């Protein structure tokens, strides 16, 4: 259980009033979410109990950028068709289009994941990349 815990590390579990109460009379000294967001943490309950909350913004920015590139490539290279080409041992031009010379707009380009994605796409693929803040109003995009 959580009885006597000094630090709560919720990862993907909800850390709310019930978790704080389960710690018993000795409240935790810290709630640490080892991820880029803390939406699983009830910050209001922690603040009311005078328990600091911290998290690790940007810790997974490279993984997020790489996953985005994976999905981009799967889309523009028509992954299902490309897998059939390989299975059928077809030679020649792979299906789909190249990313080199294409333009990419990143919403959230100034964040850790967005800036890493920009670097991968510009340097690795020769793409033209522009972007905007993630808080830019939709009508301005």
PDB file of C-alpha atoms in Angstrom:
ATOM      1  CA  UNK A   1       0.000   0.000   0.000  1.00  0.00           C
ATOM      2  CA  UNK A   2       0.851   3.637   0.194  1.00  0.00           C
ATOM      3  CA  UNK A   3       1.010   3.794   4.007  1.00  0.00           C
ATOM      4  CA  UNK A   4       4.033   5.873   5.044  1.00  0.00           C
ATOM      5  CA  UNK A   5       5.143   6.714   1.493  1.00  0.00           C
ATOM      6  CA  UNK A   6       7.525   9.668   1.326  1.00  0.00           C
ATOM      7  CA  UNK A   7       7.186  10.159  -2.433  1.00  0.00           C
ATOM      8  CA  UNK A   8       4.345   9.225  -4.763  1.00  0.00           C
ATOM      9  CA  UNK A   9       5.236   8.416  -8.358  1.00  0.00           C
ATOM     10  CA  UNK A  10       1.915   7.862 -10.106  1.00  0.00           C
ATOM     11  CA  UNK A  11       3.142   7.311 -13.697  1.00  0.00           C
ATOM     12  CA  UNK A  12      -0.174   6.340 -15.346  1.00  0.00           C
ATOM     13  CA  UNK A  13      -2.269   5.924 -12.185  1.00  0.00           C
ATOM     14  CA  UNK A  14      -4.542   8.631 -10.837  1.00  0.00           C
ATOM     15  CA  UNK A  15      -3.026  10.454  -7.878  1.00  0.00           C
ATOM     16  CA  UNK A  16      -5.884  12.216  -6.141  1.00  0.00           C
ATOM     17  CA  UNK A  17      -7.273  12.669  -2.668  1.00  0.00           C
ATOM     18  CA  UNK A  18      -7.804   8.898  -2.260  1.00  0.00           C
ATOM     19  CA  UNK A  19      -4.100   8.219  -2.898  1.00  0.00           C
ATOM     20  CA  UNK A  20      -3.073  10.966  -0.484  1.00  0.00           C
ATOM     21  CA  UNK A  21      -5.426   9.587   2.193  1.00  0.00           C
ATOM     22  CA  UNK A  22      -4.037   6.065   1.659  1.00  0.00           C
ATOM     23  CA  UNK A  23      -0.629   7.331   2.787  1.00  0.00           C
ATOM     24  CA  UNK A  24      -1.950   7.585   6.334  1.00  0.00           C
ATOM     25  CA  UNK A  25      -0.910  10.122   8.919  1.00  0.00           C
ATOM     26  CA  UNK A  26       2.563  10.723   7.435  1.00  0.00           C
ATOM     27  CA  UNK A  27       1.847  12.627   4.269  1.00  0.00           C
ATOM     28  CA  UNK A  28       4.167  12.302   1.266  1.00  0.00           C
ATOM     29  CA  UNK A  29       6.835  14.946   0.893  1.00  0.00           C
ATOM     30  CA  UNK A  30       6.550  15.007  -2.898  1.00  0.00           C
ATOM     31  CA  UNK A  31       4.452  13.819  -5.840  1.00  0.00           C
ATOM     32  CA  UNK A  32       6.712  13.225  -8.840  1.00  0.00           C
ATOM     33  CA  UNK A  33       5.251  12.473 -12.254  1.00  0.00           C
ATOM     34  CA  UNK A  34       8.113  11.179 -14.462  1.00  0.00           C
ATOM     35  CA  UNK A  35       6.460  12.314 -17.672  1.00  0.00           C
ATOM     36  CA  UNK A  36       5.852  15.443 -19.676  1.00  0.00           C
ATOM     37  CA  UNK A  37       2.361  16.023 -18.278  1.00  0.00           C
ATOM     38  CA  UNK A  38       0.726  15.777 -14.898  1.00  0.00           C
ATOM     39  CA  UNK A  39      -2.916  15.349 -15.802  1.00  0.00           C
ATOM     40  CA  UNK A  40      -3.143  12.196 -13.623  1.00  0.00           C
ATOM     41  CA  UNK A  41      -2.213  14.261 -10.554  1.00  0.00           C
ATOM     42  CA  UNK A  42      -4.868  16.160  -8.596  1.00  0.00           C
ATOM     43  CA  UNK A  43      -2.771  19.294  -8.173  1.00  0.00           C
ATOM     44  CA  UNK A  44      -5.506  21.038  -6.166  1.00  0.00           C
ATOM     45  CA  UNK A  45      -5.572  18.213  -3.584  1.00  0.00           C
ATOM     46  CA  UNK A  46      -1.776  18.197  -3.385  1.00  0.00           C
ATOM     47  CA  UNK A  47      -1.643  21.964  -2.935  1.00  0.00           C
ATOM     48  CA  UNK A  48      -4.310  21.811  -0.206  1.00  0.00           C
ATOM     49  CA  UNK A  49      -2.165  19.205   1.581  1.00  0.00           C
ATOM     50  CA  UNK A  50       0.961  21.331   1.041  1.00  0.00           C
ATOM     51  CA  UNK A  51       2.613  18.601  -1.041  1.00  0.00           C
ATOM     52  CA  UNK A  52       4.769  19.821  -3.936  1.00  0.00           C
ATOM     53  CA  UNK A  53       4.197  18.318  -7.390  1.00  0.00           C
ATOM     54  CA  UNK A  54       6.872  18.102 -10.060  1.00  0.00           C
ATOM     55  CA  UNK A  55       7.072  16.533 -13.482  1.00  0.00           C
ATOM     56  CA  UNK A  56       9.567  16.107 -16.323  1.00  0.00           C
ATOM     57  CA  UNK A  57       8.538  18.238 -19.310  1.00  0.00           C
ATOM     58  CA  UNK A  58      10.355  17.354 -22.493  1.00  0.00           C
ATOM     59  CA  UNK A  59      11.648  14.023 -21.203  1.00  0.00           C
ATOM     60  CA  UNK A  60      10.056  12.134 -24.082  1.00  0.00           C
ATOM     61  CA  UNK A  61      10.400  14.772 -26.794  1.00  0.00           C
ATOM     62  CA  UNK A  62      12.683  12.665 -28.972  1.00  0.00           C
ATOM     63  CA  UNK A  63      10.332   9.672 -28.760  1.00  0.00           C
ATOM     64  CA  UNK A  64       7.338  11.865 -29.648  1.00  0.00           C
ATOM     65  CA  UNK A  65       9.193  13.389 -32.615  1.00  0.00           C
ATOM     66  CA  UNK A  66      10.324   9.977 -33.874  1.00  0.00           C
ATOM     67  CA  UNK A  67       6.804   8.542 -33.551  1.00  0.00           C
ATOM     68  CA  UNK A  68       5.502  11.516 -35.536  1.00  0.00           C
ATOM     69  CA  UNK A  69       8.047  10.872 -38.287  1.00  0.00           C
ATOM     70  CA  UNK A  70       7.052   7.193 -38.298  1.00  0.00           C
ATOM     71  CA  UNK A  71       3.426   8.142 -38.899  1.00  0.00           C
ATOM     72  CA  UNK A  72       4.380  10.705 -41.535  1.00  0.00           C
ATOM     73  CA  UNK A  73       6.415   8.118 -43.439  1.00  0.00           C
ATOM     74  CA  UNK A  74       3.710   5.459 -43.104  1.00  0.00           C
ATOM     75  CA  UNK A  75       1.261   7.925 -44.614  1.00  0.00           C
ATOM     76  CA  UNK A  76       3.259   9.432 -47.472  1.00  0.00           C
ATOM     77  CA  UNK A  77       4.927   6.125 -48.401  1.00  0.00           C
ATOM     78  CA  UNK A  78       1.620   4.203 -48.250  1.00  0.00           C
ATOM     79  CA  UNK A  79       2.897   1.613 -45.799  1.00  0.00           C
ATOM     80  CA  UNK A  80       0.447  -1.190 -46.640  1.00  0.00           C
ATOM     81  CA  UNK A  81       1.259  -0.933 -50.334  1.00  0.00           C
ATOM     82  CA  UNK A  82       4.991  -0.715 -49.591  1.00  0.00           C
ATOM     83  CA  UNK A  83       4.821  -3.915 -47.512  1.00  0.00           C
ATOM     84  CA  UNK A  84       3.159  -5.687 -50.446  1.00  0.00           C
ATOM     85  CA  UNK A  85       5.982  -4.472 -52.724  1.00  0.00           C
ATOM     86  CA  UNK A  86       8.533  -6.047 -50.383  1.00  0.00           C
ATOM     87  CA  UNK A  87       6.550  -9.285 -50.029  1.00  0.00           C
ATOM     88  CA  UNK A  88       6.216  -9.538 -53.808  1.00  0.00           C
ATOM     89  CA  UNK A  89       9.924  -8.686 -54.287  1.00  0.00           C
ATOM     90  CA  UNK A  90       9.038  -5.781 -56.599  1.00  0.00           C
ATOM     91  CA  UNK A  91      11.990  -3.634 -57.538  1.00  0.00           C
ATOM     92  CA  UNK A  92      11.952  -0.019 -58.549  1.00  0.00           C
ATOM     93  CA  UNK A  93      10.523   3.126 -57.084  1.00  0.00           C
ATOM     94  CA  UNK A  94       8.828   2.672 -53.712  1.00  0.00           C
ATOM     95  CA  UNK A  95       5.196   3.776 -53.551  1.00  0.00           C
ATOM     96  CA  UNK A  96       4.239   7.219 -52.310  1.00  0.00           C
ATOM     97  CA  UNK A  97       6.056  10.518 -52.273  1.00  0.00           C
ATOM     98  CA  UNK A  98       9.354  11.740 -50.849  1.00  0.00           C
ATOM     99  CA  UNK A  99       9.482  14.153 -47.939  1.00  0.00           C
ATOM    100  CA  UNK A 100      12.519  16.025 -49.306  1.00  0.00           C
ATOM    101  CA  UNK A 101      11.473  19.487 -50.421  1.00  0.00           C
ATOM    102  CA  UNK A 102       8.023  19.198 -48.856  1.00  0.00           C
ATOM    103  CA  UNK A 103       6.688  21.802 -46.451  1.00  0.00           C
ATOM    104  CA  UNK A 104       5.654  20.942 -42.890  1.00  0.00           C
ATOM    105  CA  UNK A 105       3.721  23.132 -40.465  1.00  0.00           C
ATOM    106  CA  UNK A 106       4.198  22.195 -36.822  1.00  0.00           C
ATOM    107  CA  UNK A 107       1.663  23.452 -34.307  1.00  0.00           C
ATOM    108  CA  UNK A 108       3.740  23.696 -31.149  1.00  0.00           C
ATOM    109  CA  UNK A 109       7.091  24.179 -32.889  1.00  0.00           C
ATOM    110  CA  UNK A 110       8.607  26.004 -29.909  1.00  0.00           C
ATOM    111  CA  UNK A 111       8.011  23.107 -27.513  1.00  0.00           C
ATOM    112  CA  UNK A 112      10.513  20.335 -26.860  1.00  0.00           C
ATOM    113  CA  UNK A 113       8.801  17.792 -29.137  1.00  0.00           C
ATOM    114  CA  UNK A 114       8.038  20.328 -31.860  1.00  0.00           C
ATOM    115  CA  UNK A 115      11.581  21.676 -31.974  1.00  0.00           C
ATOM    116  CA  UNK A 116      13.024  18.140 -32.112  1.00  0.00           C
ATOM    117  CA  UNK A 117      10.600  17.243 -34.924  1.00  0.00           C
ATOM    118  CA  UNK A 118      11.694  20.375 -36.780  1.00  0.00           C
ATOM    119  CA  UNK A 119      15.346  19.367 -36.490  1.00  0.00           C
ATOM    120  CA  UNK A 120      14.708  15.813 -37.728  1.00  0.00           C
ATOM    121  CA  UNK A 121      12.606  16.991 -40.678  1.00  0.00           C
ATOM    122  CA  UNK A 122      14.911  19.823 -41.757  1.00  0.00           C
ATOM    123  CA  UNK A 123      18.237  18.063 -41.289  1.00  0.00           C
ATOM    124  CA  UNK A 124      17.247  14.461 -41.896  1.00  0.00           C
ATOM    125  CA  UNK A 125      14.700  14.869 -44.675  1.00  0.00           C
ATOM    126  CA  UNK A 126      15.480  18.252 -46.222  1.00  0.00           C
ATOM    127  CA  UNK A 127      11.987  19.543 -45.539  1.00  0.00           C
ATOM    128  CA  UNK A 128      10.958  23.158 -45.243  1.00  0.00           C
ATOM    129  CA  UNK A 129       9.505  23.561 -41.764  1.00  0.00           C
ATOM    130  CA  UNK A 130       7.541  26.400 -40.268  1.00  0.00           C
ATOM    131  CA  UNK A 131       5.408  26.506 -37.208  1.00  0.00           C
ATOM    132  CA  UNK A 132       3.371  28.294 -34.667  1.00  0.00           C
ATOM    133  CA  UNK A 133       2.774  28.237 -30.935  1.00  0.00           C
ATOM    134  CA  UNK A 134       0.426  25.542 -29.677  1.00  0.00           C
ATOM    135  CA  UNK A 135      -1.711  28.303 -28.171  1.00  0.00           C
ATOM    136  CA  UNK A 136      -2.182  30.137 -31.478  1.00  0.00           C
ATOM    137  CA  UNK A 137      -5.915  30.668 -32.088  1.00  0.00           C
ATOM    138  CA  UNK A 138      -7.323  28.236 -34.651  1.00  0.00           C
ATOM    139  CA  UNK A 139      -8.455  31.035 -36.971  1.00  0.00           C
ATOM    140  CA  UNK A 140      -4.857  32.334 -37.199  1.00  0.00           C
ATOM    141  CA  UNK A 141      -3.526  29.012 -38.432  1.00  0.00           C
TER     142      UNK A 141
END
